[in-house]
Amino acid sequence: MRAFGVCAEAGVWGRAVFLPEGFDPDTYIRQHGRAAMEALLDAAPALTDFYFDRVAPQGASLPQRARAAEDAKAILARVSSDVHFEPLETVFRVRARIDGSMRTAFSFPTPVALAVVARLKVMAGVPMKPATEPLDARISYDLVWGKDVDFRFSSLPSLFGEKIVLRALDRSRKRQGLNELGFDADTLERVREAAERPNGLLLVTGPTGSGKTSTLYALVEHLNDDDVNIVSAEDPVESKIAGVTQVHCGEETGITFAGALRSFLRQDPDVILVGEIRDQETADIALKASLTGHLVMSTLHTNDAPSTILRLLNMDLDPYMVGSAVRLVLAQRLVRRLCGKCKKPAGPKTSASFTPRESAILEGAKLFEPGECEDCGHTGYRGRRGIYEALVVTDEIEDLIAKKASVVELRALAMQQGMKSLRESGLGVAARGETSLDEVLANTVGEAPGT
């Protein structure tokens, strides 16, 4: 790698720009033009160190340069999970996932991609040659945006070059407690009761990015005490928890979830956390561990709580064991919070159909919808919160599981026994003015009206 100095101009800070060995600026200008070179120098420092202090191209006024820098920082300072570096046919695009939604932060000429991808590879410690297969690595920083942050690096060969995705893992982020996750009183009581039992299997379900790991960490923090031995198998370990033995599973360590579980059982554990149940072997060991005096907590990718039971049965697990071991299934989603500064009263209600139970939640409620302001980046939303569906495995539900009952039957009985659906939970949040009705409907599936 070789560095080119970029001077500070009119108060806009510049830094060294790192480019591949052998890079010749004169040749680059002849091939791509001076504007492309200026864009390259503009982009490289920003995308190199993740501070996004831009060196504006010649000809731009100082106010224009300042606004461009502030806009970029405003977008990326609120990144909640991922930054995407995408080489497309006519542009090199950088997008960020903010509050669950993708948003373009930068667009550059395609020649910029070569230098940016090269620099990211150096940071991740992966081979500099063009990738012919997906690559995964990690980038660690001691100080980004004033925080300790790791980035999970993922490279994927595509038609127009390598796409890089960085997932931000904030090591210094304060973990939320059970009381801070947004449970209503009844759901919180169900979760606490299941977590405080001496044994059993507690499952947290939902799609990728629905906050399952945050919920598991909150449960671990709730149980973490000197007289409790807690061990965890994670891929990756996203946050260090004092007093907990955490094991990193994955290809680089050669440790599988199933292998870690077997070892845990020889470590005299009280509580076992398994990052994810991915296969029949892991599920079988987790069930058996929960039936032999251990509390086991894990995640599954399912759409709702009742369908989680069917997923376990489809792994060829004994229905009797599933019914006896599972104590609670908690399904969850994340919905965006309305910006407190610009939210406004909602117009006429949507034409969506609601069940009597759902309509009762909205009866008399004052609903709001997103507005626009600088604080929320003109999206109308700022931050996210969880909505939940907690299925407690009672004796009656255990009998249904033993009979291999359908998801419809399991759901009907669970709701008779007090379970709130994901949509009901979301409608409650909307009725309190925390999110919009459209956001709830977009993230949940309703029951048939009249049920």
XYZ file of C-alpha atoms in Angstrom:
451
model
C 0.000 0.000 0.000
C 1.185 3.561 -0.619
C -0.141 6.768 0.929
C -0.971 10.073 -0.720
C -1.208 13.194 1.437
C -4.402 15.222 1.232
C -4.105 18.716 2.697
C -6.652 20.400 4.917
C -8.468 23.159 3.035
C -10.659 25.916 4.468
C -11.233 24.005 7.676
C -12.251 20.727 5.994
C -9.902 18.090 7.370
C -7.887 15.847 5.055
C -5.905 12.668 5.819
C -3.629 10.159 4.146
C -5.323 8.165 1.416
C -4.267 4.526 1.208
C -4.211 3.044 -2.310
C -2.912 -0.249 -3.751
C 0.795 -0.744 -4.436
C 1.743 0.325 -7.917
C -1.071 2.835 -8.221
C -0.054 5.671 -10.567
C -2.142 8.871 -10.264
C -1.148 10.168 -13.723
C -2.198 6.943 -15.421
C -5.432 6.900 -13.429
C -6.231 10.485 -14.507
C -5.533 9.688 -18.178
C -7.816 6.649 -18.050
C -10.640 7.979 -15.911
C -10.344 11.741 -15.848
C -9.417 14.264 -13.159
C -12.920 14.269 -11.682
C -12.650 10.525 -10.987
C -9.281 11.074 -9.288
C -10.753 13.814 -7.109
C -13.654 11.519 -6.225
C -11.185 8.778 -5.342
C -9.229 11.061 -3.024
C -12.528 12.285 -1.605
C -13.847 8.785 -0.945
C -10.812 6.876 0.243
C -10.178 8.620 3.592
C -13.890 8.555 4.426
C -14.318 4.876 3.694
C -10.928 3.935 5.118
C -11.276 4.995 8.726
C -15.061 5.191 9.112
C -14.935 8.780 10.324
C -16.378 10.086 7.052
C -14.569 13.443 7.152
C -14.808 14.320 3.484
C -12.288 16.250 1.386
C -14.527 18.002 -1.111
C -13.651 18.169 -4.849
C -12.436 21.428 -6.289
C -15.151 23.874 -7.218
C -17.509 23.079 -4.361
C -18.216 25.922 -1.979
C -17.333 25.609 1.687
C -21.012 25.483 2.776
C -21.632 22.731 0.199
C -18.645 20.750 1.457
C -19.696 21.196 5.074
C -23.282 20.114 4.364
C -22.080 17.042 2.456
C -19.862 16.051 5.370
C -22.567 16.580 7.970
C -25.194 14.711 5.933
C -22.874 11.730 5.567
C -22.037 11.713 9.267
C -25.697 12.057 10.257
C -26.561 8.986 8.210
C -23.688 6.767 9.293
C -23.543 7.840 12.944
C -26.932 6.158 13.321
C -25.958 2.845 11.694
C -27.553 0.144 13.795
C -26.126 -2.897 12.075
C -24.572 -2.972 8.604
C -22.679 -0.933 6.010
C -22.858 -2.219 2.407
C -20.172 -1.406 -0.208
C -21.802 -2.321 -3.525
C -20.121 -2.221 -6.969
C -22.888 -1.749 -9.537
C -22.699 -1.331 -13.301
C -22.534 2.468 -13.349
C -21.829 3.490 -9.754
C -20.108 2.373 -6.544
C -22.783 2.669 -3.890
C -22.428 2.701 -0.095
C -25.592 2.001 1.880
C -26.271 1.740 5.598
C -28.985 -0.176 7.399
C -30.509 2.355 9.765
C -33.275 1.271 12.137
C -33.755 -1.825 9.973
C -34.108 0.044 6.652
C -31.481 0.466 3.935
C -30.414 4.011 3.064
C -27.830 5.274 0.569
C -24.990 7.184 2.236
C -22.619 7.717 -0.709
C -22.483 7.111 -4.464
C -19.123 7.277 -6.285
C -17.740 6.556 -9.753
C -17.072 2.835 -10.232
C -13.239 3.208 -10.320
C -13.335 4.152 -6.624
C -14.365 0.584 -5.776
C -10.879 -0.836 -6.426
C -9.159 1.319 -3.804
C -11.916 1.025 -1.205
C -12.215 -2.760 -1.440
C -8.415 -3.094 -1.318
C -8.216 -0.987 1.822
C -11.023 -2.871 3.533
C -9.261 -6.161 2.759
C -6.046 -4.894 4.334
C -7.984 -3.879 7.445
C -9.630 -7.310 7.620
C -6.375 -9.183 6.993
C -7.688 -11.165 4.015
C -5.815 -11.878 0.732
C -5.538 -8.915 -1.620
C -6.158 -10.986 -4.753
C -9.625 -10.812 -6.360
C -11.952 -13.115 -4.453
C -13.405 -16.115 -6.264
C -15.440 -17.269 -3.281
C -17.068 -15.631 -0.237
C -14.728 -14.505 2.550
C -15.458 -13.761 6.209
C -13.206 -11.947 8.691
C -13.255 -9.370 11.485
C -11.989 -5.800 11.855
C -11.435 -4.446 15.356
C -11.237 -0.784 16.356
C -10.527 0.640 19.783
C -12.288 3.911 19.026
C -14.951 4.596 16.407
C -17.582 7.277 17.062
C -16.204 7.295 20.628
C -16.923 3.558 21.073
C -15.114 0.206 20.973
C -16.396 -1.457 17.816
C -15.785 -4.678 15.905
C -16.844 -5.053 12.278
C -17.758 -8.434 10.869
C -16.323 -8.413 7.331
C -18.067 -10.364 4.571
C -16.936 -10.330 0.920
C -19.015 -11.722 -1.938
C -17.899 -11.901 -5.590
C -20.535 -10.311 -7.812
C -21.022 -9.451 -11.478
C -19.371 -6.022 -11.193
C -16.828 -6.709 -8.465
C -16.654 -7.658 -4.813
C -19.469 -6.557 -2.547
C -18.346 -5.947 1.040
C -20.692 -5.880 4.021
C -19.507 -4.749 7.447
C -21.687 -5.568 10.434
C -20.994 -3.300 13.393
C -20.662 -5.005 16.788
C -20.439 -2.311 19.462
C -18.381 -3.853 22.271
C -19.030 -0.896 24.569
C -22.795 -0.765 24.059
C -24.730 -0.966 27.278
C -26.773 -4.128 27.359
C -30.471 -3.723 28.026
C -32.114 -5.353 31.015
C -35.381 -7.274 30.835
C -37.243 -4.179 32.013
C -35.820 -2.133 29.117
C -36.763 -4.423 26.212
C -40.341 -3.163 25.938
C -42.276 -6.128 27.342
C -45.777 -5.438 28.589
C -46.385 -6.493 32.190
C -47.974 -9.863 31.354
C -45.297 -10.906 28.849
C -42.521 -9.793 31.208
C -43.988 -11.963 33.959
C -44.158 -14.976 31.614
C -40.529 -14.515 30.562
C -39.253 -14.048 34.112
C -41.117 -17.070 35.394
C -39.691 -19.313 32.646
C -36.153 -17.947 33.101
C -36.180 -18.475 36.861
C -37.154 -22.149 36.659
C -34.287 -24.550 37.450
C -34.542 -26.412 34.154
C -36.213 -26.454 30.770
C -35.716 -25.014 27.286
C -36.415 -21.327 26.595
C -36.436 -20.380 22.910
C -36.303 -16.892 21.366
C -37.413 -16.856 17.725
C -37.660 -14.441 14.830
C -35.898 -13.477 11.603
C -32.312 -12.233 11.371
C -31.981 -8.779 12.921
C -35.036 -9.038 15.176
C -33.086 -8.555 18.426
C -32.908 -12.181 19.587
C -29.336 -11.889 20.877
C -30.201 -8.767 22.885
C -33.035 -10.683 24.547
C -30.797 -13.652 25.375
C -28.147 -11.347 26.847
C -30.799 -9.622 28.967
C -31.903 -13.036 30.264
C -28.305 -13.969 31.076
C -27.782 -10.682 32.924
C -30.997 -11.323 34.884
C -29.711 -14.740 35.996
C -26.022 -13.858 36.371
C -24.992 -14.290 40.009
C -22.089 -15.741 41.981
C -24.013 -18.892 42.836
C -25.009 -19.607 39.199
C -22.651 -21.228 36.668
C -23.502 -19.850 33.209
C -21.784 -21.012 30.010
C -22.505 -19.846 26.466
C -21.701 -21.006 22.927
C -21.939 -18.129 20.435
C -21.092 -17.418 16.798
C -19.712 -14.828 17.245
C -19.416 -13.606 20.844
C -20.988 -10.172 20.348
C -20.494 -8.819 23.855
C -18.419 -9.864 26.851
C -20.379 -10.624 30.012
C -18.505 -10.575 33.311
C -18.920 -13.814 35.241
C -20.036 -15.881 32.223
C -17.867 -18.456 30.426
C -18.301 -17.611 26.736
C -17.113 -19.886 23.921
C -16.681 -18.683 20.336
C -17.975 -21.264 17.863
C -17.295 -21.267 14.143
C -14.960 -22.429 11.404
C -11.974 -20.522 12.791
C -12.184 -22.292 16.171
C -13.398 -25.644 14.889
C -16.023 -25.739 17.658
C -19.639 -26.490 16.719
C -22.688 -25.717 18.839
C -23.262 -29.449 19.343
C -19.629 -29.999 20.347
C -19.723 -27.084 22.781
C -22.950 -28.391 24.317
C -21.418 -31.802 24.977
C -18.446 -30.176 26.702
C -20.689 -27.883 28.728
C -22.459 -30.833 30.300
C -19.118 -31.867 31.847
C -18.596 -28.348 33.255
C -21.315 -28.517 35.935
C -23.472 -25.727 34.426
C -26.693 -24.297 35.810
C -27.566 -22.206 32.743
C -26.518 -22.908 29.151
C -26.859 -20.392 26.323
C -26.617 -21.734 22.764
C -26.465 -19.040 20.094
C -28.694 -20.904 17.663
C -30.235 -24.345 17.173
C -29.292 -25.060 13.564
C -29.605 -28.829 13.263
C -31.147 -31.954 14.710
C -28.024 -32.887 16.701
C -27.866 -29.568 18.546
C -31.620 -29.624 19.176
C -31.467 -33.172 20.568
C -28.616 -32.371 22.973
C -30.346 -29.154 24.085
C -33.576 -31.020 24.825
C -31.788 -33.719 26.798
C -29.757 -31.136 28.736
C -32.926 -29.263 29.676
C -34.504 -32.481 30.941
C -31.517 -33.329 33.152
C -31.541 -30.303 35.430
C -30.242 -27.452 33.266
C -31.873 -24.275 31.998
C -31.056 -24.019 28.283
C -31.672 -20.853 26.255
C -31.322 -20.607 22.494
C -32.752 -19.158 19.268
C -34.520 -20.467 16.170
C -35.490 -18.802 12.909
C -39.272 -19.180 12.801
C -42.114 -16.783 12.022
C -44.026 -17.048 15.289
C -44.120 -18.908 18.599
C -46.510 -21.793 17.732
C -44.656 -22.666 14.499
C -41.478 -23.129 16.560
C -42.978 -26.288 18.033
C -43.650 -27.638 14.543
C -40.060 -26.794 13.541
C -38.726 -28.899 16.427
C -41.010 -31.805 15.559
C -39.861 -31.601 11.934
C -36.306 -32.194 13.190
C -37.463 -35.737 14.076
C -37.448 -35.005 17.792
C -39.695 -37.016 20.079
C -42.964 -35.076 20.663
C -43.013 -36.163 24.299
C -39.489 -34.779 24.831
C -40.368 -31.502 23.090
C -43.488 -31.013 25.206
C -41.663 -31.921 28.425
C -38.571 -29.789 27.768
C -39.844 -26.533 26.248
C -40.990 -24.037 28.882
C -41.433 -20.877 26.812
C -41.231 -19.774 23.188
C -40.765 -16.023 22.737
C -41.251 -14.721 19.183
C -40.237 -11.141 18.487
C -39.849 -8.394 15.895
C -38.376 -4.905 15.924
C -40.537 -1.973 14.832
C -39.296 1.557 14.280
C -40.107 4.199 16.870
C -41.719 7.397 15.681
C -39.494 10.438 16.011
C -40.671 12.330 19.095
C -40.023 15.719 17.465
C -41.906 15.345 14.188
C -44.573 12.653 14.614
C -48.052 13.873 13.760
C -51.651 12.659 14.208
C -52.485 9.932 11.715
C -55.121 10.308 9.037
C -58.024 7.877 8.502
C -57.372 4.318 9.620
C -56.056 1.757 7.170
C -58.449 -0.515 5.304
C -56.808 -3.578 6.888
C -59.180 -5.977 8.640
C -58.777 -6.650 12.338
C -60.052 -9.349 14.664
C -62.332 -8.327 17.541
C -59.379 -8.577 19.942
C -57.237 -6.360 17.692
C -60.023 -3.812 17.188
C -60.485 -3.566 20.957
C -56.818 -2.541 21.328
C -57.270 0.321 18.841
C -60.640 1.467 20.207
C -60.341 5.110 21.235
C -56.581 5.221 20.611
C -54.937 8.332 19.182
C -52.657 7.080 16.408
C -49.649 8.887 14.954
C -47.674 8.734 11.716
C -44.145 9.819 10.717
C -43.266 13.408 9.873
C -39.929 14.884 8.788
C -37.155 16.650 10.658
C -33.368 16.882 10.913
C -33.214 14.745 14.062
C -34.518 11.630 12.301
C -32.812 12.248 8.959
C -36.212 13.098 7.409
C -37.428 9.496 7.849
C -39.966 10.115 10.622
C -38.469 7.322 12.726
C -35.652 7.197 15.238
C -34.616 3.944 16.920
C -36.474 0.655 17.279
C -38.246 -1.339 19.960
C -39.439 -4.908 20.302
C -42.887 -6.463 20.032
C -43.379 -9.943 21.459
C -45.455 -13.124 21.443
C -44.865 -15.407 24.463
C -46.167 -18.979 24.333
C -46.012 -20.749 27.708
C -46.089 -24.549 27.447
C -48.813 -25.470 29.911
C -50.041 -29.027 30.608
C -52.794 -28.593 28.007
C -50.362 -27.387 25.335
C -47.965 -30.189 26.242
C -50.786 -32.662 25.512
C -51.361 -31.050 22.103
C -47.639 -31.320 21.300
C -47.651 -35.013 22.244
C -50.543 -35.490 19.790
C -48.648 -33.583 17.060
C -51.399 -30.970 16.875
C -51.352 -28.354 14.125
C -49.978 -24.849 14.498
C -53.551 -23.523 14.275
C -54.621 -25.644 17.244
C -51.565 -24.646 19.282
C -52.123 -20.955 18.543
C -55.842 -21.094 19.387
C -55.220 -22.720 22.778
C -52.277 -20.436 23.605
C -54.372 -17.336 22.889
C -57.213 -18.710 25.016
C -54.651 -19.015 27.818
C -53.580 -15.369 27.515
C -50.929 -15.231 24.796
C -50.880 -11.962 22.810
C -50.008 -12.283 19.136
C -47.195 -10.279 17.578
C -49.757 -8.068 15.859
C -51.657 -7.467 19.108
C -48.401 -6.522 20.809
C -47.574 -4.140 17.953
C -51.033 -2.565 17.960
C -50.607 -1.881 21.658
C -47.382 -0.014 20.902
C -49.111 1.969 18.126
C -52.038 2.786 20.431
C -49.545 4.330 22.867
C -48.153 6.555 20.096
C -44.712 4.903 19.965
C -44.940 3.637 16.387
C -47.232 3.935 13.400
C -49.993 1.552 12.381
C -48.337 1.056 8.989
C -45.098 -0.023 10.677
C -46.947 -2.652 12.732
C -48.853 -4.005 9.731
C -45.652 -4.208 7.693
C -43.922 -6.340 10.322
C -46.702 -8.683 11.438
C -49.259 -11.086 10.058
C -52.812 -10.812 11.403
C -55.322 -13.488 12.252
C -58.427 -13.941 10.157
C -61.119 -11.432 11.228
C -63.745 -12.942 13.464
C -61.351 -15.340 15.233
